[in-house]
Every structure is written in C-alpha cells, then in structure tokens.
Amino acid sequence: MRVPAPPRRIPAVALALGLAVTGCAADAAEEDTLTLGYFPNLTHAPALVGVENGIFADALGDTAFDTRTFNGGPDAVNALFSGEVDAAYLGPSPTVNGWYQSEGRALHIVAGAATRGTGLVVREGIDDVGDLAGTTLATPQLGGTQDVALRWFALERGWEVDTAGGGDLSILPQENPEAVEAFALGEIDGAWVPEPFLSRLLAEDGAHLLVDEADLWPGGEYVTTHLVVSAELLREHPERVEDLLRGHLEAVDLLDDDPDTALRAASARLEELTGSTPDPDLTAAALGNIAFTVDPAASSLLTGADRAEAIGLLDPVDLTGIYALDPLNALLAEDGREPVAGLEG
C-alpha cells in the first residue's frame, strides 16, 4: 500500500465532510433502523432487486429498513458522512475519495456487487477515438467513477481537460436521465455512463459504443459497484451488517440464478423511482452487460485510485483497511463457498 502524503489543499471536486465523521454516523447507527443508499442504475441491481422484493427488509428482521437514492457517488458518500444513510452501493472512485477525506474513519467496503456495465456511447460521425477532439461528453457527476474513467482515458491520449468543461474535449457532469435526453436532442456528442443508460443511449439513431470500458482493464474485469457501510455501524452493530449482507447475497444470487425474476423486480423498482416504464428488451440487454458478484475485485480499486490521483482528483492515499470482508466470508463459509479477498489477500 502507498503511504499517504501530508494533507495539502483539497481539490475543488473533493467531498466535504461538513460535520465530524465520528459523531454523525454514530447518531444514525444508534437508532434501531438501517438506511441504505443506492442509484437508479442497473449496476446497482442488487439494491433494486433487494428493495423491490423485500429481501433486505426480511433479512434485517426487527431492524426498520429505509432507503435513499442518489445520482452520483459523491452525494452518497456525503450522506454516509452526515448519517443520512448507514450503508450504500457505491462505485470505486467515491469510495476511495470518502476513505481519503475521512482518513479511513468513515466507511468500509463489506462486499462486491457488480463488475463491468459501463462505457462511452457517441453519435453518428464519431467513428474513432481521434474524432473526439472538440466534442462535448457527459458523465454522471464530477469525481464519480465514470467521470474518472473518461478523464483518465483523455489523459492517456495526451488530451488536456479541466473541471470547468474546457480543454481538448469538454466533459459535462450531467445526471444520467438528462444526458440521455441531451444526447437525443443533439446537445451533447456522447456520454460515459453505466447501465441501463448505456443501452438507452445505444437505442438512439446513429448511436454506437465507441469505448467498452472492459477493454481498458486487464482481463476485462473491474469493479463497478460495491456495498459500503459506515465504520460506526460496523463497529457498533455488526449484527445489522451481517443481516444486510445476507440480503445482499440473496439479491446477487437471484440476479445470477433467476435473471427473469430479477429483471421484473429491477424494472418495477426503476419504474417506481423514475416514473417511466423501462423497455424490457433494453433492460435485459443492459443486465447482460453486467456481472453480479460479491467479489470486490480489489486489485481494480487500487488501479482506479492510481488513475484518480494521476488526473488530479485524488491525493496519494493508503487503502490499507478499506475492506472489511470477514462478515461476508463468514456467511460464504456457512454456504460452503470460497472466500473473497481484499488488498491484503
């Protein structure tokens, strides 16, 4: 692991603690309830399925269960800091940034949830990477996982971009549904997004996938989403974390073993959250682009942190201790399954 550098100026896009980490999460954890944060994305399908089918509520038993939804990881991490949520499905970049901002005191990764399922969709006329110069591309949120991916992609090609939308190409943080609409209207040239928005963009006339993010990772595997809990909840109420993990395992198993049932549940939850009925064919295709697993794909987290550092969105950070996988591995052992590993093996 890398040794963290002495604290310096926090980048403008870094997450703000707002309130003291230790006090806020403690207040939330003391209540006999658990609030889970997640996004209306199919890369968060374990949350969609687990909420819609009552899996989490059943697993938590006498603990009251509530939810909050977010568009991007930075907002969800701030909610963890403030105690608005006790656990959340998060992408790697906001998780690492939250770990850094709290000096390792605010959160822990307790399970993987999904790998793959992201990429860059562009309009007709952009036939290769060289055509991206001068275009406007959307990402869900500045500092979020897809935002880091696109900025790293630009850096590798020697392009200059900034957080104000300037440079060799313009990167515009925009909520996923707005990006789909803006693309259809010709207001943007493409977007680096997660499923199901990737498949929704591909359904537009002339749209095509220019970059499948899986092609940019060794073996094509990289963490898209994992399950994170507040450090206070894990310390003070490990039984709630264990119950949440039981629900998470059941939801992931349903996605893998009974995709038709999972598809119906995810679609119903998305309809409830967005007010529109998902196209079943697009949703099925989107789910097929994602691998659901409780393995956190830990090595890709470290690589992602290196990339965020290289583009100036993260200071050097020591990730030792970010994973707390013992509760998950205990449940896996009960079922005779193989354990999963973090950065320390």
Steps between C-alpha positions, in 0.01 A plus 500: 500500500612854444577731789273806492661834435460777759162668452506781246232712337192289442406500130190699413312184409590319823225399737425730793463342839267776616463352847738296713502145364501322830205680658253500210518134405481404866164672541358315199641165609344530847148497360332162449495552125721462196484738206650383170608730219511397135462634145225435242760321284513136401858486627319528836261219411561310828351802675212531254413132534559483875279802567222409256468138615525583870821299533680759713199571719459127568870447566513790748212359703410734787729774371297757308616539141501820296662618176634812326591532133776708343624588153872482579748360747627827651147586620455153646832518687403836648178333617710233672707773665194684628322186619216531249579145390672216685603300195515561127571343165790703362747507217873481568599864450260657754578220746874564482445876518281455807764280661762766432288792621414326827854366551359148500248569776168523319434187297599149400434283195325184618422333164521527126179548304570540127773514242491640145195669345645842407635668191500794260212534253533760224301642210524423133809653342733418787658189356821472699665645808674773300159646410433586865709819490275802547194295600284532812461185707293445812577305819261449793682717756834677537732270693275197453621168365406559134635856518838368615493235227447757224758743637756219526417395145568857386824524699634180346459657158677820598187712496451785743166531677391700802219494753334805341426321171794642307794341326544273201157356569227627728391273786157596631374349827133427443248272664454182300135556390590855395796369301273260310263785416785738410649238268167449323473876450854527365617715790786264585709274281513203734515382858701263720223337701395184686218268408212534426583843362769356275243276329246783489751721319581218258131487404524854357542540123862493395632429850774244548735377768842657442664375820402193699670568832566128545755530219706739713553257789717187526274201447205731442402498868472813711282591793199710409312485829560372849311505829636746755397553862583773748786412734275583794232256393757224453654564840184557704251274321684219319183287513323753277786489254480121498125514435551751221761272346260206514256706299772612261608140438142396433450787253823422312409131488158587357661709226731213411264205542161640395561793266140517381365554851782744572423689180138547600598620847766741375265641236221551754734683736637719219146587394418599857812718526491663157131511416555331163469139393834350394510330163525127585731420210736786584497405867578137421786605272634735765495234770686270262785751484559486876649224715350483849732367766584546867870488415622861531762472221739670738795544266293724273425728795870570542540564128203735504652696788825535304303636204306750713830619644654533153220727377515720810174397667663315790809539714717194570307273736575189704213254450609256771192410702239625254362146463316329785418165342498271805118518546445415133752218504337352810167488314666351193662233716158410643387423144819315410613773261848627435609815687571829328811710549581866554827677436679317779410158361 
